[in-house]
Amino acid sequence: MSQQNDKVEDVDLNQEWICWEYYRSQVKSTSHDPDIYIKDNKQIFKFQKLSQFTYIWKNSAFGDPLKVFADQHQKIFKIDDREVEIETLSIFKNGIKPMFEDEANKEGCDYQFLINKDSQDEYKDKVRKIWEYLVMNLIVAENKFKDIICGIRIADKVFKSQIRLEIWIKEEKNMDFYDYLKKAFSDLLKIDVKDQIFQVSHKH
């Protein structure tokens, strides 16, 4: 009996993506220095094939950001004798840094969605649903907004009481994209989110 080949041809996603972690120092600073900021953003993974993405999704915090955000022992550690914490996870197109000053971002904006933490931990289900939707539909799958999307980011930084999800685009505003997000998030969470999505310009 001949042995069947169970291997499935890998899928090219037609775009290389970089997974970033941002480390915030435990020593507070009152100024924003772009050079220090990008230095504290570290490239962790990159992928262009579906198999590469699947490995990252199953074996890292990019598949479940709450693995680090909900566990202080996971998110706080030392780099060069500095105590830092993982404040954001980002997935951006290769060649685009997750910062306003990047050439692809400086004329654009990001759409932000805030999820309040609650004592019953119900927020965790919301975070996972929205993050998975963004990754699977805006990063992995083909979509009509692919040319304007720069990347996505999730942040545990708003006074520690909220999780913030961000979708960065090249344009200063795009109402079609806003309406798309509003419908998608409302359908996922079974509520009207029209007043919970905020547009933030990157122009100085």
mmCIF file of C-alpha atoms in Angstrom:
data_model
loop_
_atom_site.group_PDB
_atom_site.id
_atom_site.type_symbol
_atom_site.label_atom_id
_atom_site.label_comp_id
_atom_site.label_asym_id
_atom_site.label_seq_id
_atom_site.Cartn_x
_atom_site.Cartn_y
_atom_site.Cartn_z
ATOM 1 C CA MET A 1 0.000 0.000 0.000
ATOM 2 C CA SER A 2 1.418 3.387 -0.951
ATOM 3 C CA GLN A 3 1.647 6.016 1.744
ATOM 4 C CA GLN A 4 -0.386 9.139 1.020
ATOM 5 C CA ASN A 5 1.248 12.535 1.242
ATOM 6 C CA ASP A 6 -0.610 14.524 3.909
ATOM 7 C CA LYS A 7 1.386 17.692 3.454
ATOM 8 C CA VAL A 8 -0.607 20.747 2.449
ATOM 9 C CA GLU A 9 0.990 23.385 0.254
ATOM 10 C CA ASP A 10 1.947 26.428 2.314
ATOM 11 C CA VAL A 11 0.174 29.705 1.584
ATOM 12 C CA ASP A 12 1.997 32.942 0.818
ATOM 13 C CA LEU A 13 0.270 35.921 2.467
ATOM 14 C CA ASN A 14 1.689 38.315 -0.179
ATOM 15 C CA GLN A 15 3.044 40.616 2.519
ATOM 16 C CA GLU A 16 5.745 40.221 5.141
ATOM 17 C CA TRP A 17 4.693 41.262 8.631
ATOM 18 C CA ILE A 18 6.821 42.047 11.683
ATOM 19 C CA CYS A 19 5.734 41.323 15.263
ATOM 20 C CA TRP A 20 6.984 43.920 17.752
ATOM 21 C CA GLU A 21 7.107 44.232 21.531
ATOM 22 C CA TYR A 22 7.476 47.620 23.202
ATOM 23 C CA TYR A 23 9.232 47.719 26.564
ATOM 24 C CA ARG A 24 8.415 50.605 28.896
ATOM 25 C CA SER A 25 10.934 51.447 31.573
ATOM 26 C CA GLN A 26 9.691 51.288 35.151
ATOM 27 C CA VAL A 27 11.444 54.656 35.639
ATOM 28 C CA LYS A 28 8.933 57.273 34.507
ATOM 29 C CA SER A 29 9.908 59.834 31.865
ATOM 30 C CA THR A 30 8.116 63.106 31.115
ATOM 31 C CA SER A 31 9.413 63.455 27.533
ATOM 32 C CA HIS A 32 8.927 61.514 24.303
ATOM 33 C CA ASP A 33 12.190 60.802 22.492
ATOM 34 C CA PRO A 34 11.565 58.982 19.169
ATOM 35 C CA ASP A 35 15.059 57.479 19.208
ATOM 36 C CA ILE A 36 14.587 55.965 22.657
ATOM 37 C CA TYR A 37 11.054 54.893 21.778
ATOM 38 C CA ILE A 38 12.083 52.942 18.688
ATOM 39 C CA LYS A 39 15.066 51.479 20.560
ATOM 40 C CA ASP A 40 12.637 50.055 23.112
ATOM 41 C CA ASN A 41 10.525 48.546 20.312
ATOM 42 C CA LYS A 42 11.941 45.112 19.525
ATOM 43 C CA GLN A 43 11.273 42.944 16.481
ATOM 44 C CA ILE A 44 10.331 39.513 17.815
ATOM 45 C CA PHE A 45 9.032 37.549 14.812
ATOM 46 C CA LYS A 46 8.376 37.986 11.121
ATOM 47 C CA PHE A 47 6.117 36.019 8.824
ATOM 48 C CA GLN A 48 4.898 35.877 5.251
ATOM 49 C CA LYS A 49 3.833 32.238 5.038
ATOM 50 C CA LEU A 50 0.716 30.858 6.698
ATOM 51 C CA SER A 51 2.803 28.172 8.424
ATOM 52 C CA GLN A 52 5.028 30.844 9.990
ATOM 53 C CA PHE A 53 2.012 32.786 11.201
ATOM 54 C CA THR A 54 0.383 29.644 12.624
ATOM 55 C CA TYR A 55 3.492 28.812 14.653
ATOM 56 C CA ILE A 56 3.635 32.346 16.095
ATOM 57 C CA TRP A 57 -0.097 32.368 16.826
ATOM 58 C CA LYS A 58 0.051 29.084 18.723
ATOM 59 C CA ASN A 59 3.323 29.614 20.579
ATOM 60 C CA SER A 60 3.536 33.255 21.606
ATOM 61 C CA ALA A 61 1.670 36.114 23.230
ATOM 62 C CA PHE A 62 0.720 37.380 19.769
ATOM 63 C CA GLY A 63 -1.892 34.615 19.747
ATOM 64 C CA ASP A 64 -3.175 35.697 23.166
ATOM 65 C CA PRO A 65 -1.831 39.043 24.449
ATOM 66 C CA LEU A 66 -3.397 38.422 27.847
ATOM 67 C CA LYS A 67 -0.692 35.834 28.454
ATOM 68 C CA VAL A 68 1.517 38.801 29.296
ATOM 69 C CA PHE A 69 -0.918 41.619 30.038
ATOM 70 C CA ALA A 70 -2.790 39.639 32.700
ATOM 71 C CA ASP A 71 0.340 38.233 34.356
ATOM 72 C CA GLN A 72 2.779 40.670 35.970
ATOM 73 C CA HIS A 73 5.414 37.938 36.224
ATOM 74 C CA GLN A 74 5.343 37.550 32.425
ATOM 75 C CA LYS A 75 5.311 41.226 31.469
ATOM 76 C CA ILE A 76 7.979 42.655 33.815
ATOM 77 C CA PHE A 77 11.638 41.684 33.423
ATOM 78 C CA LYS A 78 15.126 43.154 33.143
ATOM 79 C CA ILE A 79 17.089 44.310 30.079
ATOM 80 C CA ASP A 80 20.630 45.593 30.674
ATOM 81 C CA ASP A 81 19.871 46.124 34.373
ATOM 82 C CA ARG A 82 16.743 48.127 33.514
ATOM 83 C CA GLU A 83 13.436 46.876 34.829
ATOM 84 C CA VAL A 84 10.930 47.077 31.969
ATOM 85 C CA GLU A 85 7.459 45.846 31.197
ATOM 86 C CA ILE A 86 5.823 44.787 27.950
ATOM 87 C CA GLU A 87 3.396 47.604 27.274
ATOM 88 C CA THR A 88 2.339 46.939 23.673
ATOM 89 C CA LEU A 89 2.314 44.178 21.084
ATOM 90 C CA SER A 90 2.213 45.235 17.431
ATOM 91 C CA ILE A 91 2.004 43.592 14.010
ATOM 92 C CA PHE A 92 3.092 45.945 11.212
ATOM 93 C CA LYS A 93 4.008 45.609 7.566
ATOM 94 C CA ASN A 94 7.715 45.064 7.046
ATOM 95 C CA GLY A 95 9.353 48.450 6.533
ATOM 96 C CA ILE A 96 6.877 50.343 8.738
ATOM 97 C CA LYS A 97 7.794 51.017 12.360
ATOM 98 C CA PRO A 98 5.027 51.220 14.994
ATOM 99 C CA MET A 99 5.517 54.931 15.649
ATOM 100 C CA PHE A 100 3.858 58.151 14.460
ATOM 101 C CA GLU A 101 7.132 59.478 13.023
ATOM 102 C CA ASP A 102 7.473 56.669 10.464
ATOM 103 C CA GLU A 103 7.065 57.924 6.890
ATOM 104 C CA ALA A 104 4.069 55.639 6.270
ATOM 105 C CA ASN A 105 2.320 56.705 9.482
ATOM 106 C CA LYS A 106 2.972 60.419 9.879
ATOM 107 C CA GLU A 107 0.156 61.543 7.551
ATOM 108 C CA GLY A 108 -2.219 58.830 8.739
ATOM 109 C CA CYS A 109 -4.226 57.949 11.806
ATOM 110 C CA ASP A 110 -5.235 55.085 14.012
ATOM 111 C CA TYR A 111 -8.662 53.944 15.117
ATOM 112 C CA GLN A 112 -8.742 53.064 18.806
ATOM 113 C CA PHE A 113 -11.104 50.832 20.724
ATOM 114 C CA LEU A 114 -10.964 50.772 24.530
ATOM 115 C CA ILE A 115 -12.035 47.823 26.651
ATOM 116 C CA ASN A 116 -12.437 48.432 30.381
ATOM 117 C CA LYS A 117 -10.991 45.847 32.712
ATOM 118 C CA ASP A 118 -13.508 44.451 35.172
ATOM 119 C CA SER A 119 -13.234 42.427 38.336
ATOM 120 C CA GLN A 120 -15.099 39.484 36.805
ATOM 121 C CA ASP A 121 -12.550 39.246 33.990
ATOM 122 C CA GLU A 122 -15.320 39.429 31.376
ATOM 123 C CA TYR A 123 -13.157 41.915 29.504
ATOM 124 C CA LYS A 124 -10.700 39.147 28.611
ATOM 125 C CA ASP A 125 -13.203 37.478 26.287
ATOM 126 C CA LYS A 126 -13.815 40.817 24.535
ATOM 127 C CA VAL A 127 -10.096 41.454 24.130
ATOM 128 C CA ARG A 128 -9.459 38.013 22.664
ATOM 129 C CA LYS A 129 -12.407 38.275 20.248
ATOM 130 C CA ILE A 130 -11.421 41.693 18.905
ATOM 131 C CA TRP A 131 -7.694 40.916 18.672
ATOM 132 C CA GLU A 132 -8.314 37.628 16.871
ATOM 133 C CA TYR A 133 -10.723 39.324 14.470
ATOM 134 C CA LEU A 134 -8.215 42.063 13.636
ATOM 135 C CA VAL A 135 -5.343 39.650 13.076
ATOM 136 C CA MET A 136 -7.283 37.120 11.040
ATOM 137 C CA ASN A 137 -9.230 39.586 8.900
ATOM 138 C CA LEU A 138 -6.866 42.538 8.446
ATOM 139 C CA ILE A 139 -3.449 40.838 8.585
ATOM 140 C CA VAL A 140 -3.844 37.233 7.400
ATOM 141 C CA ALA A 141 -6.838 37.358 5.052
ATOM 142 C CA GLU A 142 -7.152 39.306 1.815
ATOM 143 C CA ASN A 143 -9.307 42.391 2.379
ATOM 144 C CA LYS A 144 -10.253 45.545 0.508
ATOM 145 C CA PHE A 145 -8.391 47.778 2.964
ATOM 146 C CA LYS A 146 -5.025 46.035 2.609
ATOM 147 C CA ASP A 147 -3.376 48.965 0.797
ATOM 148 C CA ILE A 148 -4.126 51.506 3.528
ATOM 149 C CA ILE A 149 -3.439 49.328 6.577
ATOM 150 C CA CYS A 150 -0.049 49.846 8.226
ATOM 151 C CA GLY A 151 -0.530 47.572 11.200
ATOM 152 C CA ILE A 152 -2.366 46.834 14.427
ATOM 153 C CA ARG A 153 -1.392 47.262 18.048
ATOM 154 C CA ILE A 154 -2.701 46.261 21.466
ATOM 155 C CA ALA A 155 -1.673 48.264 24.516
ATOM 156 C CA ASP A 156 -1.988 47.754 28.254
ATOM 157 C CA LYS A 157 -1.172 51.319 29.199
ATOM 158 C CA VAL A 158 -4.228 53.462 29.870
ATOM 159 C CA PHE A 159 -3.850 53.929 33.635
ATOM 160 C CA LYS A 160 -3.814 50.126 33.845
ATOM 161 C CA SER A 161 -7.626 50.091 33.829
ATOM 162 C CA GLN A 162 -8.164 49.540 30.100
ATOM 163 C CA ILE A 163 -6.855 47.582 27.146
ATOM 164 C CA ARG A 164 -6.526 49.662 23.983
ATOM 165 C CA LEU A 165 -6.683 48.153 20.507
ATOM 166 C CA GLU A 166 -5.426 50.259 17.608
ATOM 167 C CA ILE A 167 -5.645 49.900 13.834
ATOM 168 C CA TRP A 168 -3.163 52.140 11.999
ATOM 169 C CA ILE A 169 -3.814 53.328 8.438
ATOM 170 C CA LYS A 170 -1.974 55.589 5.969
ATOM 171 C CA GLU A 171 -4.881 58.005 5.562
ATOM 172 C CA GLU A 172 -5.836 60.761 7.991
ATOM 173 C CA LYS A 173 -9.424 59.540 7.967
ATOM 174 C CA ASN A 174 -11.424 56.863 6.144
ATOM 175 C CA MET A 175 -15.133 56.653 6.924
ATOM 176 C CA ASP A 176 -15.611 53.413 4.973
ATOM 177 C CA PHE A 177 -13.000 51.777 7.190
ATOM 178 C CA TYR A 178 -14.548 53.291 10.323
ATOM 179 C CA ASP A 179 -17.975 51.911 9.343
ATOM 180 C CA TYR A 180 -16.391 48.512 8.668
ATOM 181 C CA LEU A 181 -14.824 48.420 12.146
ATOM 182 C CA LYS A 182 -18.000 49.658 13.812
ATOM 183 C CA LYS A 183 -20.108 46.888 12.259
ATOM 184 C CA ALA A 184 -17.509 44.171 12.880
ATOM 185 C CA PHE A 185 -17.020 45.060 16.559
ATOM 186 C CA SER A 186 -20.755 45.500 17.151
ATOM 187 C CA ASP A 187 -21.455 42.071 15.647
ATOM 188 C CA LEU A 188 -18.704 40.434 17.700
ATOM 189 C CA LEU A 189 -19.677 41.950 21.039
ATOM 190 C CA LYS A 190 -23.450 42.071 20.448
ATOM 191 C CA ILE A 191 -23.567 45.781 21.356
ATOM 192 C CA ASP A 192 -23.508 49.090 19.502
ATOM 193 C CA VAL A 193 -19.910 50.370 19.646
ATOM 194 C CA LYS A 194 -20.331 53.536 17.571
ATOM 195 C CA ASP A 195 -19.309 55.792 20.487
ATOM 196 C CA GLN A 196 -16.372 53.595 21.532
ATOM 197 C CA ILE A 197 -14.165 53.835 18.417
ATOM 198 C CA PHE A 198 -11.932 56.915 18.320
ATOM 199 C CA GLN A 199 -9.897 58.310 15.433
ATOM 200 C CA VAL A 200 -6.483 59.744 16.368
ATOM 201 C CA SER A 201 -4.501 61.740 13.809
ATOM 202 C CA HIS A 202 -0.739 61.202 13.588
ATOM 203 C CA LYS A 203 -0.055 64.687 12.257
ATOM 204 C CA HIS A 204 1.858 66.980 14.608
#
